[in-house]
C-alpha positions in Angstrom: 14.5 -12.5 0.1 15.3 -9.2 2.0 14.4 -6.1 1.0 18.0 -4.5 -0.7 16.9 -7.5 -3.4 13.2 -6.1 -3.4 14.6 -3.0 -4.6 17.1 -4.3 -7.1 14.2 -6.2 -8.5 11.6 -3.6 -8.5 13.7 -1.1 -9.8 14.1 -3.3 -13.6 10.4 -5.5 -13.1 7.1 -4.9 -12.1 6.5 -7.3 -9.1 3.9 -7.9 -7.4 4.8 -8.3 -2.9 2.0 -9.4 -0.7 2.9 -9.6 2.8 0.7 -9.5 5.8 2.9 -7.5 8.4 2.3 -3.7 7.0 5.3 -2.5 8.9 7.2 -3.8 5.5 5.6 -0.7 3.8 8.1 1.4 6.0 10.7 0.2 4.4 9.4 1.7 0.8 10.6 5.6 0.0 7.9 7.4 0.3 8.0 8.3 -3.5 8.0 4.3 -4.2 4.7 3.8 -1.8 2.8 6.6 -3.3 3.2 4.8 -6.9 3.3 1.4 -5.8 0.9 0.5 -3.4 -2.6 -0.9 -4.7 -5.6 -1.5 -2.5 -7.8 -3.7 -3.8 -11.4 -4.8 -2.8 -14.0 -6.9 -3.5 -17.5 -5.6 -2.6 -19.2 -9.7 -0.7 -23.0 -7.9 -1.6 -22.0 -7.3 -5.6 -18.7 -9.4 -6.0 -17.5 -6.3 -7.7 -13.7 -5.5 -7.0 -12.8 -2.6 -7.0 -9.1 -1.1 -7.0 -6.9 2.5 -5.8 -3.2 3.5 -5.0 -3.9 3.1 -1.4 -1.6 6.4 -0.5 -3.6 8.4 -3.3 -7.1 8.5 -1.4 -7.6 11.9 0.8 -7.9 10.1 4.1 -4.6 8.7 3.9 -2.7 11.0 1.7 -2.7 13.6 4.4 -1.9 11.0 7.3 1.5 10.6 5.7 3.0 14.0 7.0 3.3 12.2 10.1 3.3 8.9 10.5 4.9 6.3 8.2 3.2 3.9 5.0 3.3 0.5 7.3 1.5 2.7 10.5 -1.3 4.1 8.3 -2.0 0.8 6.6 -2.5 -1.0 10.1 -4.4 2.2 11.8 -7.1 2.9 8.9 -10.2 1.0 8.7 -9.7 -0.5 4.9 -13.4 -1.5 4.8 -14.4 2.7 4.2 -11.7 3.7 1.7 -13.7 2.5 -1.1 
C-alpha cells in the first residue's frame, strides 16, 4: 500500500497505521500529523497506559517550525513526554 492510497483511505475512514520507520510521518501535511498522530504509553511500574497527540505536547509542538513530523519523532526521547 503506498501512501496516495493512505490518503484516499484516511480521508473517508479512521485507520489506524503503525509503522516503525518515523520518516513516514513526513509524508503527512502537517495539519493531518497535528490531528492524527497518537502517542501512546504504558507506564512497566503501574501498567497504566497513558495516551496524547504526539505533536500537541510543548516540547514537540515548537520543534515543528523547523524540522519535519518523521525527524522530531526519531530525535525526541519518547520515554519523558508523558
Amino acid at each position: 500500500m503506498n501512501l496516495w492510497n493512505i490518503r484516499l483511505i484516511a480521508s473517508k475512514k479512521q485507520i489506524i497505521f503503525t509503522t516503525h520507520s518515523p520518516m513516514m510521518l513526513n509524508y503527512l501535511e502537517d495539519d493531518i500529523a497535528l490531528q492524527s498522530v497518537i502517542y501512546i504509553k504504558n507506564n512497566d511500574d503501574t501498567g497504566i497506559t497513558s495516551a496524547c497527540r504526539f505533536f500537541e505536547t510543548s516540547e514537540v509542538k515548537t520543534k515543528l517550525e523547523y524540522m519535519g513530523p518523521g525527524e522530531i519523532y526519531a530525535n525526541i526521547d519518547l520515554k519523558e513526554l508523558l
